[in-house]
Coordinates of C-alpha atoms in Angstrom, one line a residue:
M29 CA -0.9 -20.6 30.1
S30 CA -3.6 -21.1 27.5
E31 CA -4.1 -24.0 24.6
R32 CA -2.6 -22.8 21.1
K33 CA -5.5 -23.7 17.9
N34 CA -3.2 -24.5 15.1
F35 CA -5.0 -23.5 11.5
G36 CA -2.5 -23.7 9.1
A37 CA -0.4 -22.3 6.5
K38 CA -2.2 -18.9 6.4
P39 CA -1.6 -15.3 5.5
L40 CA -2.3 -14.3 9.2
L41 CA -0.2 -11.0 9.9
F42 CA -1.1 -8.4 12.0
P43 CA -1.3 -5.4 10.9
Q44 CA -1.1 -6.2 7.5
P45 CA -0.9 -2.5 5.2
V46 CA -3.5 -1.8 2.3
L47 CA -1.6 -1.3 -0.4
I48 CA -2.9 0.5 -3.2
I49 CA -0.7 0.6 -6.0
G50 CA -0.8 2.7 -8.8
T51 CA 0.2 2.3 -12.6
Y52 CA 0.0 3.8 -16.1
D53 CA -1.9 1.7 -19.4
E54 CA -0.5 2.5 -22.3
N55 CA -2.3 5.4 -23.3
G56 CA -1.0 6.7 -20.1
K57 CA -4.4 6.6 -18.2
A58 CA -3.6 6.3 -14.9
N59 CA -5.3 3.1 -12.7
A60 CA -5.0 2.2 -8.7
M61 CA -6.0 -1.3 -7.1
N62 CA -6.1 -2.6 -3.9
A63 CA -3.8 -5.3 -3.0
A64 CA -3.5 -6.8 1.1
W65 CA -0.5 -9.2 0.5
G66 CA 3.3 -6.7 0.3
G67 CA 5.7 -5.2 2.5
I68 CA 9.4 -4.0 3.0
V69 CA 12.1 -6.4 2.2
G70 CA 14.8 -4.1 2.7
A71 CA 16.3 -0.5 2.9
D72 CA 15.0 0.4 0.2
E73 CA 12.6 -2.4 -1.9
I74 CA 9.3 -3.8 -1.8
I75 CA 7.5 -7.3 -2.8
I76 CA 3.7 -7.3 -3.3
D77 CA 2.1 -10.1 -4.3
L78 CA -0.3 -9.5 -6.9
S79 CA -2.9 -12.3 -9.6
R80 CA -3.2 -11.5 -12.8
H81 CA -4.9 -7.5 -13.2
K82 CA -4.5 -4.8 -15.7
T83 CA -2.2 -3.2 -12.7
T84 CA 0.2 -6.0 -13.4
E85 CA -0.1 -5.9 -17.1
N86 CA 0.9 -2.2 -16.5
I87 CA 4.2 -2.7 -13.9
T88 CA 5.6 -4.5 -16.4
L89 CA 4.7 -2.5 -19.4
N90 CA 6.7 0.4 -17.3
Q91 CA 8.8 -1.2 -15.7
A92 CA 6.8 1.2 -12.4
F93 CA 4.7 1.3 -9.9
T94 CA 3.9 3.1 -7.1
V95 CA 2.3 1.7 -3.6
S96 CA 0.3 4.4 -1.7
T97 CA -0.8 3.3 2.2
A98 CA -4.8 3.3 2.2
D99 CA -5.8 5.4 5.7
V100 CA -9.3 6.5 7.6
E101 CA -10.5 9.6 5.8
H102 CA -10.1 7.1 1.8
M103 CA -11.5 3.9 3.3
I104 CA -14.4 3.7 0.8
A105 CA -12.2 4.2 -1.5
S106 CA -9.5 2.7 -1.4
D107 CA -11.7 -0.4 -1.2
Y108 CA -13.9 0.6 -4.2
V109 CA -10.2 0.2 -6.3
G110 CA -10.0 -3.2 -5.4
L111 CA -13.6 -4.2 -6.6
V112 CA -13.7 -3.1 -9.5
S113 CA -10.9 -3.6 -12.6
G114 CA -9.7 -1.0 -14.5
S115 CA -10.5 -3.5 -17.8
Q116 CA -14.2 -3.4 -16.8
V117 CA -14.6 0.0 -15.4
P118 CA -13.0 2.2 -17.8
D119 CA -13.8 5.5 -15.3
K120 CA -12.7 3.9 -12.3
M121 CA -10.8 6.9 -11.2
E122 CA -12.9 9.3 -11.4
K123 CA -16.1 6.9 -10.1
S124 CA -13.0 6.6 -6.5
G125 CA -12.8 10.6 -6.7
F126 CA -8.8 9.7 -6.7
T127 CA -6.5 11.7 -8.2
T128 CA -3.4 12.0 -9.8
T129 CA 0.0 13.7 -10.4
K130 CA 2.6 11.9 -12.8
S131 CA 5.5 11.0 -10.3
K132 CA 9.2 12.6 -10.9
F133 CA 11.0 9.5 -10.5
V134 CA 8.8 7.2 -11.8
N135 CA 6.5 6.4 -14.6
A136 CA 3.6 6.0 -12.5
P137 CA 0.8 8.5 -11.2
V138 CA 0.8 9.4 -7.4
I139 CA -2.3 9.6 -5.5
N140 CA -3.3 13.1 -4.6
E141 CA -5.5 12.4 -1.6
L142 CA -2.7 9.8 -0.2
P143 CA -0.3 11.0 2.1
V144 CA 2.3 8.9 1.7
T145 CA 3.4 6.8 -1.4
L146 CA 6.6 4.7 -2.2
E147 CA 8.0 5.6 -6.1
C148 CA 9.0 2.3 -6.8
E149 CA 10.8 0.9 -10.0
L150 CA 10.3 -2.9 -11.1
V151 CA 13.2 -5.0 -9.7
D152 CA 11.9 -8.0 -11.1
V153 CA 8.6 -10.3 -10.5
I154 CA 9.5 -13.2 -8.7
D155 CA 7.3 -16.8 -9.0
G156 CA 5.3 -15.5 -11.4
S157 CA 3.3 -13.0 -9.2
K158 CA 5.3 -11.5 -6.4
Y159 CA 6.8 -8.1 -7.7
L160 CA 10.0 -7.1 -6.8
G161 CA 10.1 -2.9 -6.6
R162 CA 12.9 -0.7 -5.4
I163 CA 12.0 2.2 -4.0
R164 CA 13.4 5.5 -5.8
N165 CA 11.1 8.1 -3.8
V166 CA 8.5 8.4 -0.8
S167 CA 6.9 11.9 -1.6
V168 CA 4.2 12.7 2.0
D169 CA 1.9 15.2 1.5
E170 CA 3.1 17.6 4.1
R171 CA -0.2 17.9 6.2
V172 CA 1.0 14.5 7.4
L173 CA 4.0 15.9 8.9
G174 CA 5.0 16.5 12.2
E175 CA 7.3 19.5 14.0
D176 CA 10.1 17.7 13.7
G177 CA 9.4 17.3 9.7
E178 CA 8.9 13.8 9.4
I179 CA 5.7 11.3 8.8
S180 CA 3.4 11.9 12.7
L181 CA 0.7 8.9 13.0
E182 CA -1.0 11.6 15.6
K183 CA -1.6 13.0 12.1
F184 CA -1.2 10.2 9.4
S185 CA -3.9 7.1 10.2
P186 CA -3.5 4.7 7.9
I187 CA -5.7 1.5 8.0
T188 CA -4.9 -2.5 8.3
Y189 CA -6.7 -5.2 6.5
D190 CA -7.7 -8.3 9.0
P191 CA -7.9 -11.0 6.8
V192 CA -10.1 -13.7 8.9
H193 CA -13.3 -11.0 9.2
H194 CA -12.1 -9.0 6.2
G195 CA -12.6 -6.0 8.0
Y196 CA -10.5 -2.2 8.4
Y197 CA -9.1 -1.2 11.3
R198 CA -7.4 2.5 12.2
L199 CA -3.9 2.1 13.8
G200 CA -4.3 2.6 17.2
E201 CA -2.2 4.1 20.2
R202 CA 1.9 4.7 20.7
V203 CA 2.5 2.1 23.7
G204 CA 6.2 2.8 24.4
N205 CA 9.6 3.5 22.2
A206 CA 11.2 1.2 19.6
F207 CA 14.8 0.9 20.7
K208 CA 14.7 2.2 24.3
D209 CA 11.7 0.3 26.7
G210 CA 13.4 -3.8 26.2
G211 CA 16.9 -2.2 27.4
R212 CA 14.8 -2.1 31.2
L213 CA 15.2 -6.0 30.8
K214 CA 19.0 -5.6 30.4

């Protein structure tokens, strides 16, 4: 058995989703930002840890936001919306190439180019930076649905963030069957 190296308390969880948070500002203008620290915390809840941004102001204003999963095809645009602030770059969305449609479930934009979007209402802000949202709907572009009508990871290529080397990676191939393969050890 090899030695283990201790790194202390760091956010090193793999895979780390690349989340694109969509909001509207006080004028109804769409904004998006890239966020790495977030995840599902219940059957219909998500939490995202965000410092102060134009996006957090918009979430507080509208009590709503969307969460889209960045994909390989839109990696550059997804990275871009994390590099610049909507407060300082008024045409941020246009420069990214992202277009939006208003959610039918919450007062927030769905980014048309990103195929999987969680449409959320704000439930609470915890410790000043953790935004807990209730998922009101998940909208999925039909181009990433399989023959069974569900999301197909053979058609949808989400990316993951490497917090150590600051890279984006494509998720890999299927390696097993959940709730089945472990049964061989019974």
